[in-house]
Amino acid sequence: MCFNRNLLKRYDHLFTFIFKEGVSPTNNIAERGIRPAVQWRKICFGNRSDNGSLCNARI
């Protein structure tokens, strides 16, 4: 599906942080949660096989 169509479908949710108190305008918490996995993947040069990908997903 086209990016623009997906964006328009979710347009009402894009600016929730403006209208609802307590909603963060960033997703820093989520990004910090996946950061160690991303760093590990980059250090190990990613996945070279489907089994390696499965292993990383499970870790």
Tab-separated table of N, CA and C in Angstrom:
chain	number	residue	atom	x	y	z
A	1	MET	N	0.840	-1.180	0.000
A	1	MET	CA	0.000	0.000	0.000
A	1	MET	C	0.888	1.247	0.000
A	2	CYS	N	0.407	2.276	-0.554
A	2	CYS	CA	1.142	3.521	-0.701
A	2	CYS	C	1.349	4.214	0.655
A	3	PHE	N	2.528	4.761	0.841
A	3	PHE	CA	2.857	5.469	2.081
A	3	PHE	C	1.867	6.590	2.358
A	4	ASN	N	1.528	7.336	1.330
A	4	ASN	CA	0.611	8.475	1.513
A	4	ASN	C	-0.754	8.035	2.007
A	5	ARG	N	-1.252	6.929	1.472
A	5	ARG	CA	-2.563	6.439	1.905
A	5	ARG	C	-2.516	6.001	3.366
A	6	ASN	N	-1.446	5.305	3.737
A	6	ASN	CA	-1.303	4.893	5.130
A	6	ASN	C	-1.232	6.100	6.053
A	7	LEU	N	-0.517	7.115	5.630
A	7	LEU	CA	-0.388	8.330	6.426
A	7	LEU	C	-1.738	9.008	6.607
A	8	LEU	N	-2.505	9.099	5.537
A	8	LEU	CA	-3.817	9.727	5.628
A	8	LEU	C	-4.777	8.936	6.502
A	9	LYS	N	-4.671	7.602	6.480
A	9	LYS	CA	-5.536	6.782	7.331
A	9	LYS	C	-5.265	7.049	8.808
A	10	ARG	N	-4.046	7.388	9.129
A	10	ARG	CA	-3.649	7.585	10.524
A	10	ARG	C	-3.466	9.062	10.881
A	11	TYR	N	-3.949	9.937	10.051
A	11	TYR	CA	-3.750	11.370	10.232
A	11	TYR	C	-4.243	11.854	11.593
A	12	ASP	N	-5.372	11.342	12.046
A	12	ASP	CA	-5.941	11.776	13.336
A	12	ASP	C	-5.018	11.440	14.500
A	13	HIS	N	-4.196	10.428	14.342
A	13	HIS	CA	-3.321	9.983	15.428
A	13	HIS	C	-1.943	10.642	15.403
A	14	LEU	N	-1.618	11.329	14.340
A	14	LEU	CA	-0.282	11.913	14.203
A	14	LEU	C	0.000	13.006	15.229
A	15	PHE	N	-1.002	13.728	15.620
A	15	PHE	CA	-0.800	14.869	16.508
A	15	PHE	C	-1.486	14.690	17.855
A	16	THR	N	-1.603	13.461	18.280
A	16	THR	CA	-2.233	13.155	19.566
A	16	THR	C	-1.537	13.882	20.697
A	17	PHE	N	-0.202	13.989	20.622
A	17	PHE	CA	0.561	14.635	21.695
A	17	PHE	C	0.188	16.103	21.891
A	18	ILE	N	-0.405	16.723	20.896
A	18	ILE	CA	-0.818	18.122	21.015
A	18	ILE	C	-2.112	18.238	21.824
A	19	PHE	N	-3.002	17.283	21.614
A	19	PHE	CA	-4.339	17.377	22.194
A	19	PHE	C	-4.500	16.629	23.516
A	20	LYS	N	-3.625	15.646	23.785
A	20	LYS	CA	-3.734	14.850	25.014
A	20	LYS	C	-2.539	15.128	25.911
A	21	GLU	N	-2.832	15.517	27.129
A	21	GLU	CA	-1.766	15.793	28.085
A	21	GLU	C	-1.091	14.486	28.509
A	22	GLY	N	0.222	14.522	28.632
A	22	GLY	CA	0.970	13.358	29.082
A	22	GLY	C	1.488	12.464	27.967
A	23	VAL	N	1.124	12.758	26.717
A	23	VAL	CA	1.616	11.960	25.592
A	23	VAL	C	2.886	12.614	25.061
A	24	SER	N	3.964	11.825	25.007
A	24	SER	CA	5.254	12.348	24.560
A	24	SER	C	5.264	12.572	23.046
A	25	PRO	N	5.846	13.671	22.574
A	25	PRO	CA	5.912	13.918	21.130
A	25	PRO	C	6.973	13.074	20.426
A	26	THR	N	7.777	12.347	21.187
A	26	THR	CA	8.808	11.492	20.583
A	26	THR	C	8.576	10.051	21.002
A	27	ASN	N	9.297	9.147	20.391
A	27	ASN	CA	9.209	7.749	20.788
A	27	ASN	C	10.552	7.298	21.370
A	28	ASN	N	11.160	8.166	22.172
A	28	ASN	CA	12.471	7.870	22.743
A	28	ASN	C	12.476	6.597	23.579
A	29	ILE	N	11.419	6.330	24.297
A	29	ILE	CA	11.375	5.126	25.135
A	29	ILE	C	11.473	3.880	24.266
A	30	ALA	N	10.734	3.847	23.184
A	30	ALA	CA	10.783	2.694	22.276
A	30	ALA	C	12.148	2.583	21.613
A	31	GLU	N	12.707	3.701	21.189
A	31	GLU	CA	14.013	3.683	20.539
A	31	GLU	C	15.104	3.211	21.495
A	32	ARG	N	15.033	3.633	22.735
A	32	ARG	CA	16.021	3.193	23.720
A	32	ARG	C	15.894	1.700	23.996
A	33	GLY	N	14.685	1.184	23.905
A	33	GLY	CA	14.459	-0.236	24.140
A	33	GLY	C	15.100	-1.124	23.094
A	34	ILE	N	15.092	-0.681	21.828
A	34	ILE	CA	15.667	-1.519	20.769
A	34	ILE	C	17.121	-1.173	20.465
A	35	ARG	N	17.639	-0.120	21.037
A	35	ARG	CA	19.006	0.324	20.732
A	35	ARG	C	20.073	-0.744	20.956
A	36	PRO	N	20.076	-1.468	22.082
A	36	PRO	CA	21.115	-2.496	22.260
A	36	PRO	C	21.090	-3.559	21.163
A	37	ALA	N	19.903	-3.966	20.740
A	37	ALA	CA	19.801	-4.974	19.686
A	37	ALA	C	20.329	-4.435	18.364
A	38	VAL	N	20.040	-3.191	18.065
A	38	VAL	CA	20.509	-2.586	16.813
A	38	VAL	C	22.029	-2.445	16.839
A	39	GLN	N	22.561	-2.009	17.954
A	39	GLN	CA	24.017	-1.884	18.056
A	39	GLN	C	24.695	-3.245	17.914
A	40	TRP	N	24.154	-4.262	18.546
A	40	TRP	CA	24.721	-5.601	18.455
A	40	TRP	C	24.700	-6.092	17.014
A	41	ARG	N	23.587	-5.858	16.324
A	41	ARG	CA	23.457	-6.282	14.929
A	41	ARG	C	24.492	-5.580	14.059
A	42	LYS	N	24.697	-4.291	14.283
A	42	LYS	CA	25.662	-3.550	13.473
A	42	LYS	C	27.088	-3.997	13.749
A	43	ILE	N	27.403	-4.273	14.995
A	43	ILE	CA	28.746	-4.729	15.345
A	43	ILE	C	29.022	-6.097	14.728
A	44	CYS	N	28.000	-6.947	14.692
A	44	CYS	CA	28.152	-8.311	14.170
A	44	CYS	C	27.886	-8.386	12.671
A	45	PHE	N	27.771	-7.261	12.005
A	45	PHE	CA	27.566	-7.182	10.553
A	45	PHE	C	26.260	-7.807	10.087
A	46	GLY	N	25.251	-7.767	10.905
A	46	GLY	CA	23.922	-8.201	10.495
A	46	GLY	C	23.749	-9.699	10.417
A	47	ASN	N	22.748	-10.113	9.670
A	47	ASN	CA	22.430	-11.527	9.516
A	47	ASN	C	22.898	-12.003	8.152
A	48	ARG	N	23.489	-13.180	8.139
A	48	ARG	CA	23.947	-13.734	6.869
A	48	ARG	C	23.128	-14.929	6.434
A	49	SER	N	22.155	-15.319	7.254
A	49	SER	CA	21.316	-16.463	6.899
A	49	SER	C	19.962	-16.319	7.578
A	50	ASP	N	19.023	-17.141	7.142
A	50	ASP	CA	17.701	-17.143	7.774
A	50	ASP	C	17.806	-17.631	9.214
A	51	ASN	N	18.673	-18.613	9.460
A	51	ASN	CA	18.850	-19.107	10.823
A	51	ASN	C	19.441	-18.021	11.721
A	52	GLY	N	20.368	-17.238	11.196
A	52	GLY	CA	20.946	-16.134	11.966
A	52	GLY	C	19.909	-15.089	12.287
A	53	SER	N	19.050	-14.818	11.339
A	53	SER	CA	17.972	-13.850	11.556
A	53	SER	C	17.019	-14.333	12.641
A	54	LEU	N	16.684	-15.613	12.600
A	54	LEU	CA	15.796	-16.199	13.601
A	54	LEU	C	16.432	-16.136	14.989
A	55	CYS	N	17.714	-16.418	15.039
A	55	CYS	CA	18.442	-16.366	16.310
A	55	CYS	C	18.424	-14.948	16.884
A	56	ASN	N	18.698	-13.951	16.054
A	56	ASN	CA	18.669	-12.556	16.511
A	56	ASN	C	17.287	-12.151	16.991
A	57	ALA	N	16.266	-12.603	16.290
A	57	ALA	CA	14.897	-12.259	16.681
A	57	ALA	C	14.563	-12.841	18.047
A	58	ARG	N	15.046	-14.039	18.305
A	58	ARG	CA	14.766	-14.684	19.589
A	58	ARG	C	15.538	-14.065	20.724
A	59	ILE	N	16.741	-13.606	20.444
A	59	ILE	CA	17.568	-12.956	21.475
A	59	ILE	C	16.939	-11.638	21.833
